[in-house]
Short mmCIF file of C-alpha atoms and ligand atoms in Angstrom, two decimals:
data_model
loop_
_atom_site.label_atom_id
_atom_site.label_comp_id
_atom_site.label_asym_id
_atom_site.label_seq_id
_atom_site.Cartn_x
_atom_site.Cartn_y
_atom_site.Cartn_z
CA MET A 544 104.80 11.51 -116.91
CA ILE A 545 101.14 10.80 -117.61
CA ARG A 546 98.87 12.23 -114.92
CA LEU A 547 95.90 10.04 -114.34
CA PRO A 548 92.65 11.75 -113.34
CA ASN A 549 92.33 11.71 -109.63
CA THR A 550 88.53 11.54 -109.64
CA LEU A 551 86.29 9.09 -107.74
CA THR A 552 84.63 7.99 -110.95
CA PHE A 553 87.93 7.22 -112.54
CA ARG A 554 89.18 5.26 -109.59
CA LEU A 555 85.99 3.26 -109.26
CA SER A 556 85.85 2.30 -112.94
CA PHE A 557 89.76 1.59 -112.89
CA TRP A 558 89.24 -0.82 -109.96
CA TYR A 559 86.08 -2.42 -111.57
CA THR A 560 87.94 -3.04 -114.85
CA LEU A 561 90.97 -4.52 -112.93
CA VAL A 562 88.66 -6.89 -110.96
CA VAL A 563 87.04 -8.04 -114.14
CA ILE A 564 90.35 -8.67 -115.80
CA ILE A 565 91.68 -10.54 -112.67
CA LEU A 566 88.43 -12.59 -112.51
CA ILE A 567 88.68 -13.63 -116.20
CA MET A 568 92.38 -14.51 -115.73
CA ILE A 569 91.57 -16.67 -112.71
CA GLY A 570 88.87 -18.35 -114.47
CA PHE A 571 90.88 -18.89 -117.71
CA ASN A 572 93.89 -20.41 -115.71
CA ALA A 573 91.70 -22.66 -113.75
CA SER A 574 89.93 -24.06 -116.83
CA TYR A 575 93.15 -24.26 -118.75
CA PHE A 576 94.89 -26.35 -116.18
CA LEU A 577 91.84 -28.50 -115.59
CA LEU A 578 91.35 -29.21 -119.22
CA LYS A 579 95.10 -29.96 -119.69
CA LYS A 580 95.05 -32.31 -116.92
CA THR A 581 91.94 -34.08 -118.13
CA LEU A 582 93.13 -34.64 -121.66
CA ASN A 583 96.54 -35.82 -120.45
CA GLN A 584 94.80 -38.28 -118.17
CA ASN A 585 92.55 -39.50 -121.00
CA ILE A 586 95.56 -40.30 -122.97
CA GLU A 587 97.20 -42.17 -120.15
CA ASP A 588 93.99 -44.13 -119.48
CA ASP A 589 93.86 -45.04 -123.32
CA LEU A 590 97.58 -46.30 -123.04
CA ILE A 591 96.67 -48.42 -119.98
CA GLU A 592 93.60 -49.75 -121.62
CA ASP A 593 95.56 -50.54 -124.80
CA ILE A 594 97.95 -52.75 -122.75
CA GLY A 595 94.99 -54.72 -121.21
CA GLU A 596 93.59 -55.38 -124.63
CA PHE A 597 96.92 -56.66 -125.99
CA GLN A 598 97.26 -59.00 -122.83
CA ILE A 599 93.82 -60.68 -123.70
CA LEU A 600 94.68 -60.74 -127.45
CA TYR A 601 97.95 -62.52 -126.75
CA GLN A 602 96.05 -65.17 -124.67
CA LYS A 603 93.60 -65.62 -127.40
CA GLU A 604 95.57 -65.33 -130.65
CA GLY A 605 99.22 -65.32 -129.61
CA LEU A 606 102.09 -63.08 -130.94
CA ASN A 607 100.76 -62.97 -134.45
CA GLY A 608 97.33 -61.84 -133.26
CA VAL A 609 99.10 -59.01 -131.32
CA LYS A 610 101.19 -58.10 -134.51
CA ARG A 611 98.08 -57.91 -136.69
CA GLU A 612 96.29 -55.69 -134.19
CA ILE A 613 99.48 -53.33 -133.95
CA GLU A 614 99.27 -53.02 -137.79
CA ARG A 615 95.62 -52.40 -137.75
CA ASP A 616 95.97 -49.61 -135.09
CA VAL A 617 98.85 -47.92 -136.89
CA LYS A 618 96.75 -47.92 -140.13
CA LEU A 619 93.72 -46.36 -138.34
CA GLY A 620 95.76 -43.77 -136.54
CA GLU A 621 98.68 -41.87 -138.13
CA GLU A 622 102.11 -43.48 -138.06
CA GLN A 623 103.70 -40.22 -136.95
CA ASN A 624 101.38 -40.14 -133.91
CA LEU A 625 101.55 -43.69 -132.85
CA PHE A 626 104.37 -46.34 -132.34
CA PHE A 627 104.56 -49.84 -130.93
CA GLN A 628 107.66 -51.99 -129.93
CA LEU A 629 107.79 -55.54 -128.46
CA PHE A 630 110.85 -56.57 -126.59
CA ASP A 631 111.84 -59.95 -125.05
CA LYS A 632 113.32 -60.51 -121.59
CA ASN A 633 116.76 -59.67 -122.92
CA GLY A 634 115.76 -56.25 -124.10
CA VAL A 635 115.86 -57.51 -127.75
CA GLN A 636 113.28 -56.02 -129.95
CA ILE A 637 111.12 -58.80 -131.37
CA TYR A 638 108.69 -56.62 -133.43
CA SER A 639 107.87 -52.93 -134.07
CA SER A 640 105.55 -50.63 -136.09
CA ASP A 641 107.10 -48.35 -138.75
CA LEU A 642 109.54 -46.23 -136.80
CA SER A 643 110.63 -43.94 -139.55
CA HIS A 644 109.16 -41.03 -137.69
CA TRP A 645 110.33 -42.15 -134.38
CA LYS A 646 114.12 -42.30 -135.15
CA PHE A 647 114.98 -40.42 -131.91
CA LEU A 648 113.24 -42.51 -129.42
CA PRO A 649 115.50 -42.35 -126.32
CA ASN A 650 117.51 -45.51 -125.02
CA ASN A 651 115.05 -47.39 -122.81
CA GLN A 652 116.98 -50.54 -121.99
CA HIS A 653 117.16 -49.73 -118.25
CA ILE A 654 113.37 -49.09 -118.12
CA ILE A 655 112.74 -52.44 -119.85
CA LYS A 656 114.87 -54.17 -117.34
CA GLN A 657 113.04 -52.40 -114.48
CA VAL A 658 109.56 -53.36 -115.78
CA PHE A 659 110.61 -57.04 -116.30
CA SER A 660 111.88 -57.23 -112.74
CA THR A 661 109.20 -55.17 -111.00
CA LYS A 662 106.32 -56.10 -113.34
CA LYS A 663 105.00 -52.60 -112.98
CA PRO A 664 104.14 -50.35 -115.76
CA VAL A 665 106.17 -47.13 -116.34
CA LEU A 666 104.25 -44.06 -117.82
CA GLN A 667 106.41 -41.21 -119.24
CA THR A 668 105.99 -37.92 -121.06
CA ILE A 669 109.04 -37.43 -123.23
CA ARG A 670 110.25 -34.92 -125.98
CA MET A 671 112.15 -36.44 -128.68
CA GLN A 672 115.10 -34.64 -130.19
CA GLY A 673 114.02 -32.12 -132.69
CA ALA A 674 110.25 -32.93 -132.36
CA GLU A 675 107.57 -30.30 -132.04
CA TYR A 676 105.26 -32.17 -129.79
CA LYS A 677 105.76 -34.16 -126.58
CA VAL A 678 104.94 -37.94 -126.46
CA LYS A 679 103.07 -39.98 -123.71
CA THR A 680 104.51 -43.48 -123.36
CA ILE A 681 104.11 -46.65 -121.46
CA HIS A 682 106.26 -49.71 -120.90
CA ASP A 683 104.38 -52.86 -119.54
CA LEU A 684 104.32 -56.50 -119.90
CA ILE A 685 101.69 -58.20 -122.02
CA THR A 686 102.96 -61.65 -121.03
CA PRO A 687 105.60 -62.41 -118.36
CA ASP A 688 108.26 -62.65 -121.36
CA ILE A 689 107.12 -59.92 -123.67
CA LEU A 690 107.02 -56.23 -123.03
CA LEU A 691 105.02 -53.76 -125.09
CA TYR A 692 106.49 -50.16 -125.37
CA THR A 693 103.87 -48.05 -127.00
CA GLY A 694 103.37 -44.09 -127.16
CA GLU A 695 101.29 -41.44 -128.62
CA SER A 696 102.04 -37.85 -129.49
CA ILE A 697 100.15 -35.27 -127.54
CA GLU A 698 99.76 -32.92 -130.47
CA GLU A 699 96.12 -32.68 -130.36
CA ILE A 700 96.29 -31.44 -126.66
CA GLN A 701 98.90 -28.96 -127.39
CA ASP A 702 96.82 -27.65 -130.39
CA ILE A 703 93.67 -27.42 -128.26
CA MET A 704 95.49 -25.47 -125.44
CA SER A 705 97.08 -23.02 -127.83
CA LEU A 706 93.63 -22.45 -129.36
CA LEU A 707 92.24 -21.89 -125.93
CA SER A 708 95.11 -19.30 -125.33
CA THR A 709 94.18 -17.44 -128.47
CA VAL A 710 90.56 -17.38 -127.61
CA PHE A 711 91.36 -16.01 -124.07
CA ILE A 712 93.61 -13.18 -125.34
CA THR A 713 90.99 -12.20 -127.96
CA MET A 714 88.39 -12.32 -125.27
CA LEU A 715 90.47 -10.18 -122.97
CA LEU A 716 90.99 -7.63 -125.69
CA ILE A 717 87.26 -7.42 -126.26
CA VAL A 718 86.14 -7.35 -122.72
CA THR A 719 88.74 -4.92 -121.19
CA PRO A 720 87.28 -1.84 -123.13
CA ILE A 721 83.68 -3.06 -122.53
CA ALA A 722 84.41 -3.51 -118.78
CA SER A 723 85.98 0.02 -118.67
CA VAL A 724 82.85 1.62 -120.30
CA VAL A 725 80.53 -0.39 -118.10
CA GLY A 726 82.73 0.52 -114.99
CA TRP A 727 82.83 4.17 -115.83
CA LEU A 728 78.89 4.42 -116.28
CA MET A 729 78.36 2.36 -113.01
CA ALA A 730 80.91 4.76 -111.21
CA GLY A 731 79.27 7.75 -112.68
CA HIS A 732 75.89 6.53 -111.57
CA ALA A 733 77.15 5.66 -108.10
CA VAL A 734 78.74 9.19 -107.62
CA LYS A 735 75.81 11.18 -109.04
CA GLY A 736 74.33 11.67 -105.68
CA ILE A 737 77.60 12.94 -104.29
CA LYS A 738 78.16 15.27 -107.16
CA GLU A 739 74.71 16.65 -106.57
CA VAL A 740 75.60 17.24 -102.85
CA SER A 741 78.65 19.00 -103.83
CA ARG A 742 76.91 21.12 -106.40
CA ILE A 743 74.17 22.20 -103.81
CA ALA A 744 77.05 22.86 -101.24
CA SER A 745 78.78 25.36 -103.66
CA GLU A 746 75.34 26.95 -104.37
CA ILE A 747 74.83 27.45 -100.62
CA GLU A 748 78.34 28.84 -100.38
CA LYS A 749 77.13 31.54 -102.87
CA GLY A 750 74.39 32.21 -100.35
CA LYS A 751 71.35 30.30 -101.72
CA LEU A 752 70.52 28.87 -98.28
CA ASP A 753 67.18 27.52 -99.38
CA GLN A 754 68.60 24.94 -101.72
CA ARG A 755 68.16 21.19 -100.96
CA VAL A 756 69.33 18.00 -102.74
CA SER A 757 66.56 15.98 -104.17
CA VAL A 758 66.35 12.47 -102.87
CA SER A 759 66.22 10.10 -105.87
CA ALA A 760 66.26 6.32 -105.95
CA GLN A 761 70.00 6.09 -105.18
CA GLY A 762 71.85 3.46 -103.20
CA ASP A 763 71.13 3.46 -99.44
CA GLU A 764 74.46 5.06 -98.37
CA ILE A 765 73.83 8.08 -100.94
CA THR A 766 70.14 8.45 -99.69
CA GLN A 767 71.45 8.54 -96.23
CA LEU A 768 74.17 11.23 -97.06
CA VAL A 769 71.63 13.28 -98.82
CA ASN A 770 69.17 13.01 -96.02
CA THR A 771 71.71 14.05 -93.41
CA PHE A 772 72.95 16.84 -95.71
CA ASN A 773 69.40 18.13 -96.05
CA ALA A 774 68.66 17.68 -92.33
CA MET A 775 71.88 19.59 -91.57
CA LEU A 776 70.76 22.40 -93.98
CA ASP A 777 67.27 22.59 -92.26
CA ARG A 778 69.05 22.80 -88.96
CA ILE A 779 71.24 25.67 -90.16
CA TRP A 780 68.22 27.38 -91.61
CA ILE A 781 66.35 27.06 -88.31
CA LEU A 782 69.32 28.48 -86.42
CA ILE A 783 69.78 31.43 -88.83
CA SER A 784 65.96 32.07 -88.58
CA GLU A 785 66.20 31.96 -84.75
CA MET A 786 69.15 34.23 -84.73
CA LYS A 787 67.41 36.63 -86.93
CA GLU A 788 64.34 36.56 -84.84
CA MET A 789 66.51 36.94 -81.78
CA THR A 790 68.31 39.88 -83.13
CA ASP A 791 65.05 41.62 -84.29
CA ASN A 792 63.78 41.06 -80.70
CA ILE A 793 66.94 42.43 -79.06
CA ALA A 794 66.76 45.51 -81.32
CA HIS A 795 63.15 45.98 -80.55
CA ASP A 796 63.55 45.66 -76.77
CA LEU A 797 66.65 47.76 -76.69
CA ARG A 798 64.88 50.56 -78.57
CA SER A 799 62.18 51.46 -76.07
CA PRO A 800 64.61 52.02 -73.00
CA LEU A 801 67.14 53.69 -75.17
CA ALA A 802 64.29 56.05 -76.53
CA ARG A 803 63.37 56.85 -72.97
CA ILE A 804 66.88 57.58 -71.90
CA ARG A 805 67.09 59.88 -74.95
CA VAL A 806 63.97 61.70 -74.20
CA THR A 807 64.96 62.10 -70.48
CA SER A 808 68.40 63.51 -71.66
CA GLU A 809 66.83 65.93 -74.14
CA LEU A 810 64.43 67.29 -71.30
CA VAL A 811 67.39 67.85 -69.04
CA LEU A 812 69.27 69.80 -71.85
CA SER A 813 66.42 71.79 -73.05
CA ASP A 814 64.59 73.10 -69.82
CA ASP A 815 65.77 74.95 -66.79
CA ASN A 816 65.48 72.16 -64.35
CA THR A 817 65.47 72.39 -60.53
CA PRO A 818 68.07 70.34 -58.72
CA GLN A 819 65.21 67.98 -57.80
CA GLU A 820 64.20 67.34 -61.57
CA PHE A 821 67.92 66.70 -62.34
CA LYS A 822 67.96 64.16 -59.72
CA THR A 823 64.77 62.52 -61.02
CA SER A 824 66.06 62.50 -64.55
CA ALA A 825 69.42 60.86 -63.31
CA SER A 826 67.53 58.28 -61.33
CA ASP A 827 65.11 57.42 -64.33
CA THR A 828 68.12 57.13 -66.58
CA ILE A 829 70.13 54.72 -64.09
CA GLU A 830 66.80 52.68 -63.84
CA GLU A 831 66.61 52.28 -67.63
CA CYS A 832 70.35 51.56 -67.76
CA ASP A 833 69.85 48.82 -65.05
CA ARG A 834 66.96 47.44 -67.13
CA LEU A 835 69.12 47.20 -70.25
CA LEU A 836 72.17 45.74 -68.36
CA GLN A 837 69.74 43.17 -66.77
CA MET A 838 68.44 42.18 -70.23
CA ILE A 839 71.96 41.93 -71.79
CA ASN A 840 73.10 39.73 -68.83
CA SER A 841 70.10 37.60 -69.23
CA ILE A 842 70.85 37.10 -72.96
CA LEU A 843 74.41 36.27 -72.25
CA ASP A 844 73.30 33.80 -69.38
CA VAL A 845 70.78 32.05 -71.81
CA ALA A 846 73.37 31.80 -74.57
CA GLU A 847 75.84 30.39 -72.25
CA ALA A 848 73.38 27.95 -70.83
CA GLU A 849 72.19 26.80 -74.20
CA ALA A 850 75.67 26.37 -75.42
CA GLY A 851 76.33 23.92 -72.54
CA THR A 852 79.28 25.94 -71.19
CA PHE A 853 77.89 26.27 -67.73
CA GLN A 854 80.40 25.08 -65.38
CA ILE A 855 78.53 22.45 -63.17
CA PRO A 856 80.86 22.07 -60.20
CA LYS A 857 80.59 18.70 -58.34
CA GLN A 858 78.90 20.66 -55.60
CA LYS A 859 76.17 18.96 -53.61
CA VAL A 860 73.17 21.20 -53.61
CA ASN A 861 70.26 20.87 -51.10
CA VAL A 862 67.44 21.57 -53.49
CA SER A 863 64.89 21.41 -50.66
CA GLN A 864 66.64 24.22 -48.98
CA LEU A 865 66.72 26.20 -52.21
CA ALA A 866 63.04 25.75 -52.69
CA GLN A 867 62.39 26.70 -49.07
CA ASP A 868 64.32 29.97 -49.67
CA ALA A 869 62.58 30.71 -52.74
CA CYS A 870 59.12 30.36 -51.21
CA GLU A 871 60.32 32.50 -48.40
CA LEU A 872 61.59 35.16 -50.81
CA PHE A 873 58.37 35.33 -52.88
CA GLU A 874 55.95 35.11 -49.84
CA ALA A 875 55.94 39.06 -49.60
CA THR A 876 55.17 39.39 -53.35
CA ALA A 877 52.41 36.96 -53.13
CA GLU A 878 50.81 38.54 -50.19
CA GLN A 879 50.71 42.00 -52.05
CA LYS A 880 48.30 40.27 -54.58
CA HIS A 881 46.66 38.24 -51.96
CA ILE A 882 47.83 35.03 -53.48
CA THR A 883 48.19 31.95 -51.22
CA LEU A 884 51.62 30.48 -51.64
CA VAL A 885 51.72 26.85 -50.55
CA CYS A 886 54.95 25.09 -50.40
CA ARG A 887 55.01 21.34 -49.76
CA LEU A 888 58.83 20.35 -49.93
CA GLU A 889 60.23 17.10 -49.20
CA SER A 890 63.55 17.58 -47.16
CA ASP A 891 66.96 16.71 -47.90
CA CYS A 892 66.71 16.25 -51.75
CA HIS A 893 70.20 16.83 -53.18
CA VAL A 894 71.71 17.03 -56.75
CA ASN A 895 75.16 17.89 -57.92
CA GLY A 896 74.92 21.20 -59.62
CA ASN A 897 75.23 24.90 -59.92
CA ILE A 898 73.65 26.49 -56.97
CA GLN A 899 73.18 29.99 -58.28
CA ASN A 900 71.66 28.83 -61.52
CA LEU A 901 69.36 26.46 -59.77
CA GLN A 902 68.32 29.26 -57.44
CA ARG A 903 67.58 31.58 -60.52
CA MET A 904 65.62 28.86 -62.25
CA LEU A 905 63.32 28.51 -59.29
CA ALA A 906 63.04 32.22 -58.90
CA ASN A 907 61.88 32.60 -62.58
CA LEU A 908 59.23 30.00 -62.12
CA LEU A 909 57.85 31.45 -58.93
CA ASP A 910 58.05 35.01 -60.17
CA ASN A 911 56.14 33.96 -63.38
CA ALA A 912 53.60 31.99 -61.40
CA ILE A 913 52.77 34.98 -59.07
CA LYS A 914 53.17 37.58 -62.00
CA TYR A 915 50.70 35.83 -64.23
CA THR A 916 48.13 34.93 -61.54
CA LEU A 917 45.51 37.35 -60.75
CA ASN A 918 44.66 38.63 -57.22
CA ASN A 919 43.35 36.07 -54.69
CA GLY A 920 44.77 33.21 -56.78
CA GLN A 921 46.88 30.37 -55.48
CA VAL A 922 50.50 29.11 -56.23
CA ASP A 923 51.58 25.60 -55.17
CA VAL A 924 55.33 24.58 -55.00
CA VAL A 925 55.79 20.95 -54.58
CA LEU A 926 59.07 19.11 -54.21
CA ALA A 927 59.53 15.35 -54.24
CA CYS A 928 62.57 13.15 -54.79
CA SER A 929 63.08 9.49 -55.67
CA ARG A 930 66.33 7.46 -55.93
CA GLN A 931 66.64 8.76 -59.55
CA ASN A 932 65.11 12.21 -59.79
CA ILE A 933 64.11 15.36 -57.90
CA GLU A 934 60.73 16.63 -59.26
CA ILE A 935 59.74 20.43 -58.62
CA THR A 936 56.26 21.37 -59.61
CA VAL A 937 55.04 25.01 -59.75
CA VAL A 938 51.28 25.12 -60.10
CA ASP A 939 49.28 28.44 -60.38
CA THR A 940 45.67 29.39 -60.88
CA GLY A 941 46.74 32.14 -63.25
CA ILE A 942 45.84 33.35 -66.84
CA GLY A 943 47.19 30.20 -68.45
CA ILE A 944 49.00 29.75 -71.80
CA PRO A 945 47.15 29.11 -74.95
CA GLU A 946 47.98 25.68 -76.44
CA SER A 947 49.46 27.23 -79.62
CA ASP A 948 52.04 29.11 -77.62
CA GLN A 949 53.01 26.27 -75.15
CA ALA A 950 55.80 24.87 -77.21
CA ARG A 951 57.24 28.50 -77.81
CA VAL A 952 57.28 29.94 -74.33
CA PHE A 953 60.71 28.48 -73.78
CA ASP A 954 62.04 30.26 -77.02
CA ARG A 955 64.10 33.32 -76.28
CA PHE A 956 62.27 36.57 -76.23
CA PHE A 957 58.83 34.84 -76.72
CA ARG A 958 55.97 36.34 -74.86
CA CYS A 959 52.19 35.54 -75.05
CA ASP A 960 50.08 38.27 -76.29
CA GLN A 961 48.01 38.44 -73.11
CA SER A 962 51.14 39.02 -71.05
CA ARG A 963 52.48 42.02 -72.87
CA THR A 964 51.05 44.28 -70.20
CA HIS A 965 53.34 42.63 -67.56
CA ARG A 966 56.85 43.45 -67.11
CA GLY A 967 59.42 41.09 -68.54
CA CYS A 968 61.48 40.38 -71.63
CA GLY A 969 60.75 36.69 -72.60
CA LEU A 970 64.07 35.05 -71.25
CA GLY A 971 63.26 33.69 -67.91
CA LEU A 972 61.82 30.34 -69.13
CA SER A 973 64.62 29.92 -71.78
CA PHE A 974 67.09 30.35 -69.04
CA ALA A 975 65.17 27.87 -66.77
CA ARG A 976 65.06 25.35 -69.31
CA ALA A 977 68.70 25.68 -70.26
CA VAL A 978 69.63 25.28 -66.49
CA ALA A 979 67.52 22.12 -66.19
CA ARG A 980 69.07 20.67 -69.43
CA SER A 981 72.59 21.59 -68.37
CA HIS A 982 71.85 19.47 -65.26
CA GLY A 983 70.72 16.55 -67.41
CA GLY A 984 67.08 17.25 -66.77
CA ASP A 985 64.25 19.19 -68.39
CA ILE A 986 61.08 21.24 -67.79
CA ASN A 987 57.58 20.30 -68.80
CA LEU A 988 54.52 22.45 -69.20
CA THR A 989 50.78 21.80 -68.89
CA SER A 990 48.42 24.83 -69.08
CA SER A 991 44.94 25.74 -69.80
CA ILE A 992 43.67 29.15 -70.49
CA GLU A 993 42.17 31.10 -67.65
CA ARG A 994 42.59 28.06 -65.34
CA GLY A 995 46.37 28.12 -64.63
CA SER A 996 49.57 26.48 -65.52
CA CYS A 997 51.86 23.77 -64.17
CA PHE A 998 55.66 23.78 -64.83
CA THR A 999 57.49 20.50 -63.72
CA VAL A 1000 61.23 20.45 -63.44
CA THR A 1001 62.92 17.05 -63.40
CA LEU A 1002 66.55 16.85 -62.31
CA PRO A 1003 68.37 13.57 -62.38
CA ILE A 1004 70.13 12.84 -59.11
CA GLN A 1005 73.19 11.33 -60.78
P1 ADP B 155 58.74 36.97 -69.13
O1 ADP B 155 59.91 37.78 -68.77
O2 ADP B 155 57.89 37.60 -70.24
O3 ADP B 155 57.95 36.51 -67.99
P2 ADP B 155 59.56 34.22 -69.48
O4 ADP B 155 60.49 33.50 -70.50
O5 ADP B 155 59.66 33.84 -68.09
O6 ADP B 155 59.48 35.67 -69.92
O7 ADP B 155 58.08 33.66 -69.92
C1 ADP B 155 57.72 33.67 -71.48
C2 ADP B 155 56.26 33.89 -71.53
O8 ADP B 155 55.56 32.78 -71.22
C3 ADP B 155 55.60 34.86 -70.69
O9 ADP B 155 55.81 36.22 -71.37
C4 ADP B 155 54.20 34.56 -70.55
O10 ADP B 155 53.44 34.88 -71.69
C5 ADP B 155 54.34 33.01 -70.62
N1 ADP B 155 54.31 32.58 -69.18
C6 ADP B 155 55.40 32.13 -68.43
N2 ADP B 155 55.05 31.64 -67.27
C7 ADP B 155 53.66 31.81 -67.13
C8 ADP B 155 52.63 31.46 -66.22
N3 ADP B 155 53.00 30.90 -64.95
N4 ADP B 155 51.31 31.72 -66.55
C9 ADP B 155 50.95 32.27 -67.72
N5 ADP B 155 51.93 32.56 -68.59
C10 ADP B 155 53.16 32.36 -68.38
#
């Protein structure tokens, strides 16, 4: 069995050719039948017209005039194409043209009787015995006592129609291969963009992640596909870069505590330590391990929050109470730095959410505000709620964030240069933003260097 190629190009060009052939066939059939009908109608009209002329002629010149006209008509036409017969009321032939070519005219006595009694013409299309062509005939009265039976071969029509069929078949034989080639070229052009996308996809599969499909003047759908494909590649590229940056940062942040643990352990092994020194080394090691664990937990929390897999129980959380607790918790730390902590909290603001994560989000913002504010500064926490949102604003008079860093402070592990001297690992804000977003809200930041920062959390109530 022949296996046809299962490519899109082949299928498109096949369907294109088929549609062209079907359209040509419909067009041909319509014109064939229309033409045939018109030509047949013309002959019938001619026959009816002839009857009218003979009626007038009879009135003017009598039977002899009619006979003369018949002879003239037969001479002008070809006698094998035309015949005339005149009948009286009894069905007896009173005159006829040369009927040597019309020997097999069917018996028409019943029609003659019918026309004399109804006085209505009878039009027929007959095929004579052994004749190649059909004949159009008419029986009609030229006077109340004389009937004219005349007919004309439709040889001409049949010749025209068979010529038309030959032209159609020839045209089909010429057009079909042309349509296939045109269809093939058009299909090839249409799928060029798709082929390019699949070529780039296979290049990427081999590891060339920087490849992109060039956008040429293709059809809209292909351009859209190419743009979406390129956008997807850009997104993958960004994710991979972020992942790489993150693993670099993790490696960097893990290295220092691990190095410290190693140094402490080497000291324990090499020296003769007193029991007190052993204890100090052990507690240093525990402290470093706790820091490592805390960092790893933070990484996991942020990853979980960003992936949107946080379970948000339908638990009604009193955010006013959470903010009040956070203010109380950080009061002592603020006092140590002589920072004035002012909390203006609207009461009874609720959302459905995860209480622990919201708590940690507020704690991160307050911790940062106090951490990055110099002694004697001020931190304001304001909470307001409307029908739609809860808005929590944490404003400080601290060191501020340079404009160039403001978009990046929410990225994992990002730390501004001027805050390197403070403790931290650059995960607090990414966690806070992930929590806000997982509750359908977001965090905004405005800041100016050495004047302070303002973080605004918006949480939708529904
Ligand atoms: P970190 O553990 O370093 O505080 P965060 O994710 O909480 O990590 O913050 C990221 C960085 O954003 C910080 O290192 C700091 O540079 C900057 N930052 C965050 N909050 C403030 C603030 N209130 N004032 C100034 N800088 C801030």
